[in-house]
Amino acid sequence: MVQLAALGAALCAGLVSAGAYPPDVVDELAESSMPKLKDWLAKNPQPGCTYETAAKRTEWSDLSLDERKQYTNAVLCLQSKPALMSSQAPGAKSRFDDYVVVHIQQTPRNHGSYWNWDRYAKDPASSPLFDGSEGSMGGNGAKVAHQGIPIPGAPRPYDMIPPGDGGGCVTTGPFKNMTVNLGPIAPTLQQIPRNPRVDGLGSNPRCLRRDINKHAAAVTMANYTHSLIRSNSDVYWFQTVMEGQFPQGKWGVHAGGHYTVSGDPAGDFYVSPGDPVFWLHHAMIDRVWWIWQLQDLERRLAQVSMTRTMNNFPPSANGTLDDLSGLGVLAPDVKVRELMNTMGGLEGKFCYVYE
């Protein structure tokens, strides 16, 4: 009912047309997997969380205009609050920047291991996410001449994503006046001024740039995501295929989503959370992982893989459920096992499903 109400409000506001986004094969898989979740919960009651009380995470285009504006206003609020990490990262000017700092510092540990990509994959620049309206996450960047995106280690013709039609500053939508402060570290646009610090944590104010790219979006179609979930029963291969097997010329949906936005900082491996749309992309990553877990909850709630450092560089021990993960000064450290369970982790503080 909540989803129908949100869709109705969106229709009344002229945000989407009736039947614009029928369920895709991933949506259908998620829906057909819900009995498995309910059965597991019946056998394994969770502290402070039931299916009935779980929060429902909803796709962007299913939100009403007011709900979308509440989200973007919350981001703008974070960008108006003073940073907590400016002593270690002089470039951090806001609470929003604090999260970017944590990502930069933890990138070697957190990588390699919601927007519904398929809805907008054919024409992302015209989608409710990027059309530049007040109900969007901001528009494409102004059109400027620039090269494509090189993919290190990939064979030709997969070693270069052709450029999109943007590349310049975002001039429409809620973030048209946004200032990017941190990075770059690994830019995909060559015209970005360098950071005064090698670690990217110095002050480097500039505009938000995007190059919305339908070539990258092509690998985020639902058939790729469905195959990722259904064809990889082991977490190692699930993670590997999601990230991308670049030496074989195979992009993963994770990389495809990032390069759909591209620009600065979204196209920067380290600084990508500096574009607010990063958080919707990674909520979709979380949703896909959640649907993958639902296929075998007893086993997959306890599956971790690979070492504690990306590509085992520098060499490190294998990750475990008892490893600590945290957000520095922004949140206390918690064990990984608590983050694995969206239906009762952290003594019920994690209690959500995806619609």
mmCIF file of C-alpha atoms in Angstrom:
data_model
loop_
_atom_site.group_PDB
_atom_site.id
_atom_site.type_symbol
_atom_site.label_atom_id
_atom_site.label_comp_id
_atom_site.label_asym_id
_atom_site.label_seq_id
_atom_site.Cartn_x
_atom_site.Cartn_y
_atom_site.Cartn_z
ATOM 1 C CA MET A 1 0.000 0.000 0.000
ATOM 2 C CA VAL A 2 2.835 2.394 0.814
ATOM 3 C CA GLN A 3 4.384 1.777 -2.594
ATOM 4 C CA LEU A 4 1.041 2.268 -4.377
ATOM 5 C CA ALA A 5 0.398 5.484 -2.455
ATOM 6 C CA ALA A 6 3.828 6.803 -3.339
ATOM 7 C CA LEU A 7 3.370 5.893 -6.991
ATOM 8 C CA GLY A 8 -0.060 7.554 -7.011
ATOM 9 C CA ALA A 9 1.400 10.740 -5.567
ATOM 10 C CA ALA A 10 4.161 10.667 -8.168
ATOM 11 C CA LEU A 11 1.606 10.238 -10.950
ATOM 12 C CA CYS A 12 -0.431 13.199 -9.646
ATOM 13 C CA ALA A 13 2.714 15.306 -9.500
ATOM 14 C CA GLY A 14 3.479 14.438 -13.124
ATOM 15 C CA LEU A 15 6.747 12.732 -12.177
ATOM 16 C CA VAL A 16 6.209 9.404 -13.953
ATOM 17 C CA SER A 17 3.667 8.002 -16.386
ATOM 18 C CA ALA A 18 1.396 5.083 -15.593
ATOM 19 C CA GLY A 19 3.136 1.780 -16.262
ATOM 20 C CA ALA A 20 6.446 3.498 -16.955
ATOM 21 C CA TYR A 21 8.402 1.041 -14.856
ATOM 22 C CA PRO A 22 6.758 -2.396 -14.723
ATOM 23 C CA PRO A 23 8.529 -4.976 -12.525
ATOM 24 C CA ASP A 24 11.700 -6.337 -14.087
ATOM 25 C CA VAL A 25 13.125 -9.826 -13.549
ATOM 26 C CA VAL A 26 15.078 -8.675 -10.474
ATOM 27 C CA ASP A 27 11.952 -7.146 -8.925
ATOM 28 C CA GLU A 28 10.104 -10.392 -9.600
ATOM 29 C CA LEU A 29 12.900 -12.421 -8.032
ATOM 30 C CA ALA A 30 12.819 -10.229 -4.923
ATOM 31 C CA GLU A 31 9.042 -10.585 -4.637
ATOM 32 C CA SER A 32 9.141 -14.365 -5.080
ATOM 33 C CA SER A 33 11.866 -14.593 -2.402
ATOM 34 C CA MET A 34 9.843 -12.902 0.347
ATOM 35 C CA PRO A 35 8.297 -16.172 1.607
ATOM 36 C CA LYS A 36 11.843 -17.394 2.261
ATOM 37 C CA LEU A 37 12.494 -14.351 4.427
ATOM 38 C CA LYS A 38 9.238 -14.762 6.346
ATOM 39 C CA ASP A 39 9.953 -18.470 6.907
ATOM 40 C CA TRP A 40 13.457 -17.695 8.161
ATOM 41 C CA LEU A 41 12.129 -15.043 10.540
ATOM 42 C CA ALA A 42 9.551 -17.487 11.901
ATOM 43 C CA LYS A 43 12.339 -19.937 12.716
ATOM 44 C CA ASN A 44 14.819 -17.266 13.830
ATOM 45 C CA PRO A 45 13.022 -14.420 15.656
ATOM 46 C CA GLN A 46 15.152 -11.271 15.612
ATOM 47 C CA PRO A 47 15.594 -8.753 18.430
ATOM 48 C CA GLY A 48 13.518 -5.655 17.835
ATOM 49 C CA CYS A 49 12.597 -6.493 14.241
ATOM 50 C CA THR A 50 9.767 -8.270 12.478
ATOM 51 C CA TYR A 51 8.691 -8.273 8.853
ATOM 52 C CA GLU A 52 5.693 -6.125 9.801
ATOM 53 C CA THR A 53 7.801 -3.476 11.569
ATOM 54 C CA ALA A 54 10.669 -3.397 9.062
ATOM 55 C CA ALA A 55 11.230 -0.118 7.225
ATOM 56 C CA LYS A 56 10.540 -0.256 3.492
ATOM 57 C CA ARG A 57 13.262 1.154 1.242
ATOM 58 C CA THR A 58 11.626 2.531 -1.892
ATOM 59 C CA GLU A 59 12.965 3.248 -5.384
ATOM 60 C CA TRP A 60 13.502 6.904 -6.352
ATOM 61 C CA SER A 61 10.791 7.121 -9.003
ATOM 62 C CA ASP A 62 8.239 5.555 -6.628
ATOM 63 C CA LEU A 63 8.653 8.429 -4.153
ATOM 64 C CA SER A 64 6.412 11.478 -4.242
ATOM 65 C CA LEU A 65 7.869 14.871 -5.115
ATOM 66 C CA ASP A 66 7.766 15.893 -1.447
ATOM 67 C CA GLU A 67 9.554 12.704 -0.392
ATOM 68 C CA ARG A 68 12.299 13.261 -2.960
ATOM 69 C CA LYS A 69 12.729 16.852 -1.810
ATOM 70 C CA GLN A 70 12.934 15.684 1.802
ATOM 71 C CA TYR A 71 15.847 13.486 0.743
ATOM 72 C CA THR A 72 17.724 16.154 -1.207
ATOM 73 C CA ASN A 73 17.063 18.718 1.538
ATOM 74 C CA ALA A 74 18.607 16.323 4.063
ATOM 75 C CA VAL A 75 21.735 16.134 1.900
ATOM 76 C CA LEU A 76 21.846 19.920 1.641
ATOM 77 C CA CYS A 77 21.472 20.081 5.434
ATOM 78 C CA LEU A 78 24.516 17.825 5.894
ATOM 79 C CA GLN A 79 26.403 20.090 3.503
ATOM 80 C CA SER A 80 25.540 23.094 5.698
ATOM 81 C CA LYS A 81 26.846 21.580 8.968
ATOM 82 C CA PRO A 82 30.508 22.036 9.989
ATOM 83 C CA ALA A 83 32.865 19.111 9.491
ATOM 84 C CA LEU A 84 34.034 16.951 12.377
ATOM 85 C CA MET A 85 37.151 15.697 10.582
ATOM 86 C CA SER A 86 38.756 18.933 9.439
ATOM 87 C CA SER A 87 41.769 18.428 11.717
ATOM 88 C CA GLN A 88 42.877 15.348 9.762
ATOM 89 C CA ALA A 89 41.344 16.457 6.449
ATOM 90 C CA PRO A 90 41.644 20.240 5.956
ATOM 91 C CA GLY A 91 39.556 19.978 2.805
ATOM 92 C CA ALA A 92 36.517 18.707 4.699
ATOM 93 C CA LYS A 93 34.170 21.678 5.062
ATOM 94 C CA SER A 94 30.892 19.974 5.974
ATOM 95 C CA ARG A 95 29.367 16.945 7.687
ATOM 96 C CA PHE A 96 28.720 15.585 4.185
ATOM 97 C CA ASP A 97 32.453 15.833 3.477
ATOM 98 C CA ASP A 98 33.156 13.800 6.618
ATOM 99 C CA TYR A 99 31.622 10.747 4.973
ATOM 100 C CA VAL A 100 33.748 11.308 1.879
ATOM 101 C CA VAL A 101 36.850 11.417 4.080
ATOM 102 C CA VAL A 102 35.946 8.079 5.669
ATOM 103 C CA HIS A 103 35.475 6.543 2.227
ATOM 104 C CA ILE A 104 38.829 7.869 1.014
ATOM 105 C CA GLN A 105 40.590 6.478 4.075
ATOM 106 C CA GLN A 106 38.858 3.102 3.937
ATOM 107 C CA THR A 107 38.863 2.530 0.167
ATOM 108 C CA PRO A 108 41.722 -0.014 0.276
ATOM 109 C CA ARG A 109 39.698 -2.055 2.776
ATOM 110 C CA ASN A 110 36.124 -1.608 1.599
ATOM 111 C CA HIS A 111 36.362 -2.298 -2.130
ATOM 112 C CA GLY A 112 37.107 -5.432 -4.144
ATOM 113 C CA SER A 113 35.494 -7.851 -1.563
ATOM 114 C CA TYR A 114 18.832 2.695 -4.558
ATOM 115 C CA TRP A 115 18.452 3.428 -7.637
ATOM 116 C CA ASN A 116 16.983 0.599 -9.700
ATOM 117 C CA TRP A 117 19.582 0.665 -12.463
ATOM 118 C CA ASP A 118 17.441 -1.085 -15.055
ATOM 119 C CA ARG A 119 14.650 1.518 -14.968
ATOM 120 C CA TYR A 120 16.890 4.209 -16.396
ATOM 121 C CA ALA A 121 19.600 2.239 -18.209
ATOM 122 C CA LYS A 122 18.439 3.033 -21.748
ATOM 123 C CA ASP A 123 18.333 6.802 -21.245
ATOM 124 C CA PRO A 124 19.721 7.779 -17.814
ATOM 125 C CA ALA A 125 20.077 11.496 -18.606
ATOM 126 C CA SER A 126 16.306 11.825 -19.182
ATOM 127 C CA SER A 127 15.322 9.743 -16.169
ATOM 128 C CA PRO A 128 13.599 11.038 -12.997
ATOM 129 C CA LEU A 129 16.987 10.673 -11.330
ATOM 130 C CA PHE A 130 18.993 12.949 -13.630
ATOM 131 C CA ASP A 131 16.533 15.110 -15.583
ATOM 132 C CA GLY A 132 17.487 18.231 -13.605
ATOM 133 C CA SER A 133 14.002 18.858 -12.202
ATOM 134 C CA GLU A 134 13.350 19.724 -8.560
ATOM 135 C CA GLY A 135 12.413 16.079 -7.997
ATOM 136 C CA SER A 136 15.720 14.780 -9.350
ATOM 137 C CA MET A 137 19.205 14.326 -7.937
ATOM 138 C CA GLY A 138 20.377 17.048 -10.312
ATOM 139 C CA GLY A 139 21.025 17.063 -14.028
ATOM 140 C CA ASN A 140 23.862 16.141 -16.323
ATOM 141 C CA GLY A 141 26.916 18.343 -16.569
ATOM 142 C CA ALA A 142 27.220 20.974 -19.267
ATOM 143 C CA LYS A 143 28.564 19.569 -22.524
ATOM 144 C CA VAL A 144 32.338 19.988 -22.829
ATOM 145 C CA ALA A 145 34.917 18.229 -24.950
ATOM 146 C CA HIS A 146 36.539 15.338 -23.082
ATOM 147 C CA GLN A 147 37.839 11.854 -23.651
ATOM 148 C CA GLY A 148 36.205 8.609 -22.610
ATOM 149 C CA ILE A 149 36.863 6.624 -19.461
ATOM 150 C CA PRO A 150 39.881 4.276 -19.551
ATOM 151 C CA ILE A 151 39.432 0.878 -17.854
ATOM 152 C CA PRO A 152 42.877 -0.287 -16.636
ATOM 153 C CA GLY A 153 43.674 -3.903 -17.431
ATOM 154 C CA ALA A 154 40.794 -4.423 -19.856
ATOM 155 C CA PRO A 155 41.500 -5.638 -23.411
ATOM 156 C CA ARG A 156 40.394 -3.686 -26.455
ATOM 157 C CA PRO A 157 37.684 -2.687 -27.253
ATOM 158 C CA TYR A 158 36.650 -2.850 -23.586
ATOM 159 C CA ASP A 159 39.469 -0.614 -22.326
ATOM 160 C CA MET A 160 37.672 2.658 -23.018
ATOM 161 C CA ILE A 161 34.086 3.751 -22.322
ATOM 162 C CA PRO A 162 33.074 6.343 -24.927
ATOM 163 C CA PRO A 163 32.294 9.776 -23.431
ATOM 164 C CA GLY A 164 28.766 10.936 -22.717
ATOM 165 C CA ASP A 165 27.228 14.305 -23.551
ATOM 166 C CA GLY A 166 28.238 16.137 -20.380
ATOM 167 C CA GLY A 167 31.510 16.494 -18.511
ATOM 168 C CA GLY A 168 31.010 20.032 -17.260
ATOM 169 C CA CYS A 169 29.406 21.587 -14.182
ATOM 170 C CA VAL A 170 25.909 20.574 -13.074
ATOM 171 C CA THR A 171 23.651 23.606 -13.571
ATOM 172 C CA THR A 172 20.173 22.188 -12.855
ATOM 173 C CA GLY A 173 18.406 20.549 -9.937
ATOM 174 C CA PRO A 174 18.966 20.611 -6.172
ATOM 175 C CA PHE A 175 22.763 20.412 -6.382
ATOM 176 C CA LYS A 176 23.404 22.969 -9.120
ATOM 177 C CA ASN A 177 25.328 25.193 -6.663
ATOM 178 C CA MET A 178 27.139 22.386 -4.860
ATOM 179 C CA THR A 179 30.843 22.697 -4.095
ATOM 180 C CA VAL A 180 33.071 19.612 -4.200
ATOM 181 C CA ASN A 181 35.920 20.060 -1.703
ATOM 182 C CA LEU A 182 37.961 16.842 -1.516
ATOM 183 C CA GLY A 183 40.033 14.971 -4.098
ATOM 184 C CA PRO A 184 40.589 14.174 -6.823
ATOM 185 C CA ILE A 185 42.723 11.084 -6.352
ATOM 186 C CA ALA A 186 41.878 9.007 -9.421
ATOM 187 C CA PRO A 187 39.946 11.388 -11.711
ATOM 188 C CA THR A 188 38.277 10.310 -14.947
ATOM 189 C CA LEU A 189 38.111 13.896 -16.221
ATOM 190 C CA GLN A 190 41.447 15.461 -17.086
ATOM 191 C CA GLN A 191 40.470 19.100 -16.511
ATOM 192 C CA ILE A 192 40.018 18.716 -12.739
ATOM 193 C CA PRO A 193 42.486 20.788 -10.656
ATOM 194 C CA ARG A 194 44.837 18.673 -8.560
ATOM 195 C CA ASN A 195 44.480 18.493 -4.795
ATOM 196 C CA PRO A 196 47.249 20.207 -2.780
ATOM 197 C CA ARG A 197 47.741 16.946 -0.849
ATOM 198 C CA VAL A 198 48.694 13.560 -2.295
ATOM 199 C CA ASP A 199 46.067 11.841 -0.132
ATOM 200 C CA GLY A 200 43.318 14.055 -1.587
ATOM 201 C CA LEU A 201 42.302 15.463 1.801
ATOM 202 C CA GLY A 202 43.322 19.062 1.150
ATOM 203 C CA SER A 203 40.936 21.872 0.240
ATOM 204 C CA ASN A 204 40.170 21.909 -3.495
ATOM 205 C CA PRO A 205 36.814 23.691 -4.046
ATOM 206 C CA ARG A 206 35.209 23.224 -7.467
ATOM 207 C CA CYS A 207 31.834 22.563 -9.074
ATOM 208 C CA LEU A 208 30.047 19.219 -9.206
ATOM 209 C CA ARG A 209 30.607 17.707 -12.674
ATOM 210 C CA ARG A 210 28.770 14.843 -14.332
ATOM 211 C CA ASP A 211 28.975 12.990 -17.609
ATOM 212 C CA ILE A 212 25.849 10.818 -17.625
ATOM 213 C CA ASN A 213 26.870 7.865 -19.755
ATOM 214 C CA LYS A 214 24.450 5.476 -21.454
ATOM 215 C CA HIS A 215 27.343 3.260 -22.599
ATOM 216 C CA ALA A 216 28.201 2.457 -18.989
ATOM 217 C CA ALA A 217 24.518 2.182 -18.070
ATOM 218 C CA ALA A 218 24.086 -0.586 -20.652
ATOM 219 C CA VAL A 219 25.788 -3.088 -18.327
ATOM 220 C CA THR A 220 23.310 -2.341 -15.523
ATOM 221 C CA MET A 221 20.291 -3.814 -17.318
ATOM 222 C CA ALA A 222 18.229 -6.220 -15.240
ATOM 223 C CA ASN A 223 19.436 -9.316 -17.085
ATOM 224 C CA TYR A 224 22.985 -8.694 -15.804
ATOM 225 C CA THR A 225 21.814 -8.216 -12.225
ATOM 226 C CA HIS A 226 19.510 -11.245 -12.366
ATOM 227 C CA SER A 227 22.338 -13.428 -13.681
ATOM 228 C CA LEU A 228 24.675 -12.076 -10.985
ATOM 229 C CA ILE A 229 22.269 -13.188 -8.258
ATOM 230 C CA ARG A 230 21.191 -16.514 -9.742
ATOM 231 C CA SER A 231 24.480 -17.758 -11.179
ATOM 232 C CA ASN A 232 26.824 -17.159 -8.232
ATOM 233 C CA SER A 233 26.074 -19.178 -5.118
ATOM 234 C CA ASP A 234 29.477 -18.468 -3.539
ATOM 235 C CA VAL A 235 30.099 -15.014 -2.085
ATOM 236 C CA TYR A 236 33.563 -14.806 -3.664
ATOM 237 C CA TRP A 237 32.156 -15.109 -7.172
ATOM 238 C CA PHE A 238 29.154 -12.935 -6.339
ATOM 239 C CA GLN A 239 31.531 -10.148 -5.286
ATOM 240 C CA THR A 240 33.943 -10.746 -8.154
ATOM 241 C CA VAL A 241 31.286 -10.652 -10.866
ATOM 242 C CA MET A 242 29.610 -7.631 -9.272
ATOM 243 C CA GLU A 243 32.885 -5.691 -9.233
ATOM 244 C CA GLY A 244 33.849 -6.703 -12.773
ATOM 245 C CA GLN A 245 36.377 -9.018 -14.375
ATOM 246 C CA PHE A 246 38.179 -6.355 -16.358
ATOM 247 C CA PRO A 247 41.027 -8.491 -17.791
ATOM 248 C CA GLN A 248 38.288 -10.565 -19.481
ATOM 249 C CA GLY A 249 36.509 -7.454 -20.712
ATOM 250 C CA LYS A 250 33.594 -7.900 -18.308
ATOM 251 C CA TRP A 251 32.305 -4.844 -16.459
ATOM 252 C CA GLY A 252 30.367 -5.453 -13.276
ATOM 253 C CA VAL A 253 27.157 -3.672 -12.301
ATOM 254 C CA HIS A 254 29.069 -1.893 -9.532
ATOM 255 C CA ALA A 255 31.451 -0.218 -11.957
ATOM 256 C CA GLY A 256 28.653 0.275 -14.483
ATOM 257 C CA GLY A 257 26.608 2.261 -11.980
ATOM 258 C CA HIS A 258 29.518 4.491 -11.008
ATOM 259 C CA TYR A 259 30.470 5.205 -14.601
ATOM 260 C CA THR A 260 26.841 5.892 -15.507
ATOM 261 C CA VAL A 261 27.271 9.092 -13.470
ATOM 262 C CA SER A 262 31.012 9.541 -14.027
ATOM 263 C CA GLY A 263 32.390 13.080 -13.922
ATOM 264 C CA ASP A 264 33.865 14.533 -10.744
ATOM 265 C CA PRO A 265 33.789 13.201 -8.121
ATOM 266 C CA ALA A 266 31.453 10.311 -9.064
ATOM 267 C CA GLY A 267 33.983 8.776 -11.454
ATOM 268 C CA ASP A 268 36.789 8.852 -8.879
ATOM 269 C CA PHE A 269 37.285 5.459 -7.198
ATOM 270 C CA TYR A 270 38.195 7.121 -3.902
ATOM 271 C CA VAL A 271 36.111 10.296 -3.805
ATOM 272 C CA SER A 272 32.876 9.070 -5.439
ATOM 273 C CA PRO A 273 30.678 9.634 -2.312
ATOM 274 C CA GLY A 274 31.196 13.353 -2.936
ATOM 275 C CA ASP A 275 28.400 13.143 -5.512
ATOM 276 C CA PRO A 276 25.123 12.687 -3.577
ATOM 277 C CA VAL A 277 23.854 10.127 -6.086
ATOM 278 C CA PHE A 278 26.588 7.724 -4.873
ATOM 279 C CA TRP A 279 24.383 6.816 -1.920
ATOM 280 C CA LEU A 280 21.476 5.750 -4.143
ATOM 281 C CA HIS A 281 23.804 3.606 -6.251
ATOM 282 C CA HIS A 282 25.211 1.868 -3.189
ATOM 283 C CA ALA A 283 21.756 1.357 -1.739
ATOM 284 C CA MET A 284 21.054 -0.621 -4.929
ATOM 285 C CA ILE A 285 24.271 -2.583 -4.322
ATOM 286 C CA ASP A 286 22.887 -3.336 -0.864
ATOM 287 C CA ARG A 287 19.527 -4.356 -2.361
ATOM 288 C CA VAL A 288 21.164 -6.775 -4.812
ATOM 289 C CA TRP A 289 23.236 -8.306 -2.000
ATOM 290 C CA TRP A 290 20.050 -8.556 0.105
ATOM 291 C CA ILE A 291 18.190 -10.396 -2.684
ATOM 292 C CA TRP A 292 21.219 -12.690 -3.109
ATOM 293 C CA GLN A 293 21.132 -13.462 0.631
ATOM 294 C CA LEU A 294 17.404 -14.276 0.494
ATOM 295 C CA GLN A 295 18.093 -17.235 -1.781
ATOM 296 C CA ASP A 296 19.819 -19.111 1.086
ATOM 297 C CA LEU A 297 19.656 -17.103 4.315
ATOM 298 C CA GLU A 298 20.966 -19.814 6.616
ATOM 299 C CA ARG A 299 24.249 -19.971 4.732
ATOM 300 C CA ARG A 300 24.648 -16.547 3.155
ATOM 301 C CA LEU A 301 24.127 -14.495 6.304
ATOM 302 C CA ALA A 302 27.474 -15.853 7.460
ATOM 303 C CA GLN A 303 29.478 -15.693 4.216
ATOM 304 C CA VAL A 304 32.470 -13.381 3.949
ATOM 305 C CA SER A 305 35.304 -13.674 1.482
ATOM 306 C CA MET A 306 38.789 -12.482 0.619
ATOM 307 C CA THR A 307 41.342 -10.656 2.718
ATOM 308 C CA ARG A 308 41.049 -7.463 4.732
ATOM 309 C CA THR A 309 42.795 -5.422 2.019
ATOM 310 C CA MET A 310 41.728 -4.929 -1.581
ATOM 311 C CA ASN A 311 43.330 -7.519 -3.843
ATOM 312 C CA ASN A 312 45.402 -8.550 -0.803
ATOM 313 C CA PHE A 313 47.646 -5.488 -1.153
ATOM 314 C CA PRO A 314 49.371 -5.145 1.175
ATOM 315 C CA PRO A 315 49.064 -8.803 2.242
ATOM 316 C CA SER A 316 46.576 -9.296 5.060
ATOM 317 C CA ALA A 317 44.605 -11.990 6.872
ATOM 318 C CA ASN A 318 41.283 -13.310 5.599
ATOM 319 C CA GLY A 319 38.260 -11.316 6.711
ATOM 320 C CA THR A 320 36.012 -12.764 9.433
ATOM 321 C CA LEU A 321 32.608 -12.052 10.934
ATOM 322 C CA ASP A 322 34.344 -10.729 14.048
ATOM 323 C CA ASP A 323 36.319 -8.028 12.220
ATOM 324 C CA LEU A 324 35.437 -4.486 13.264
ATOM 325 C CA SER A 325 34.029 -1.966 10.836
ATOM 326 C CA GLY A 326 33.224 1.669 11.515
ATOM 327 C CA LEU A 327 32.999 5.247 10.304
ATOM 328 C CA GLY A 328 35.760 6.825 12.360
ATOM 329 C CA VAL A 329 34.480 9.692 14.523
ATOM 330 C CA LEU A 330 31.052 9.430 12.889
ATOM 331 C CA ALA A 331 30.009 6.103 14.442
ATOM 332 C CA PRO A 332 31.361 3.433 16.795
ATOM 333 C CA ASP A 333 33.020 0.295 15.464
ATOM 334 C CA VAL A 334 30.815 -2.781 15.174
ATOM 335 C CA LYS A 335 31.468 -6.383 14.216
ATOM 336 C CA VAL A 336 30.889 -7.344 10.590
ATOM 337 C CA ARG A 337 28.379 -10.020 11.635
ATOM 338 C CA GLU A 338 26.062 -7.243 12.881
ATOM 339 C CA LEU A 339 26.122 -5.568 9.469
ATOM 340 C CA MET A 340 25.250 -8.775 7.616
ATOM 341 C CA ASN A 341 21.676 -8.971 8.923
ATOM 342 C CA THR A 342 19.248 -6.302 7.724
ATOM 343 C CA MET A 343 16.453 -7.850 9.821
ATOM 344 C CA GLY A 344 17.824 -7.594 13.337
ATOM 345 C CA GLY A 345 21.463 -6.573 13.186
ATOM 346 C CA LEU A 346 22.770 -4.189 15.845
ATOM 347 C CA GLU A 347 20.059 -5.408 18.245
ATOM 348 C CA GLY A 348 17.308 -4.438 15.859
ATOM 349 C CA LYS A 349 18.678 -1.083 14.688
ATOM 350 C CA PHE A 350 19.038 -2.716 11.284
ATOM 351 C CA CYS A 351 15.445 -3.542 10.355
ATOM 352 C CA TYR A 352 14.540 -2.965 6.719
ATOM 353 C CA VAL A 353 13.498 -4.598 3.463
ATOM 354 C CA TYR A 354 13.472 -3.350 -0.119
ATOM 355 C CA GLU A 355 10.273 -2.781 -2.059
#
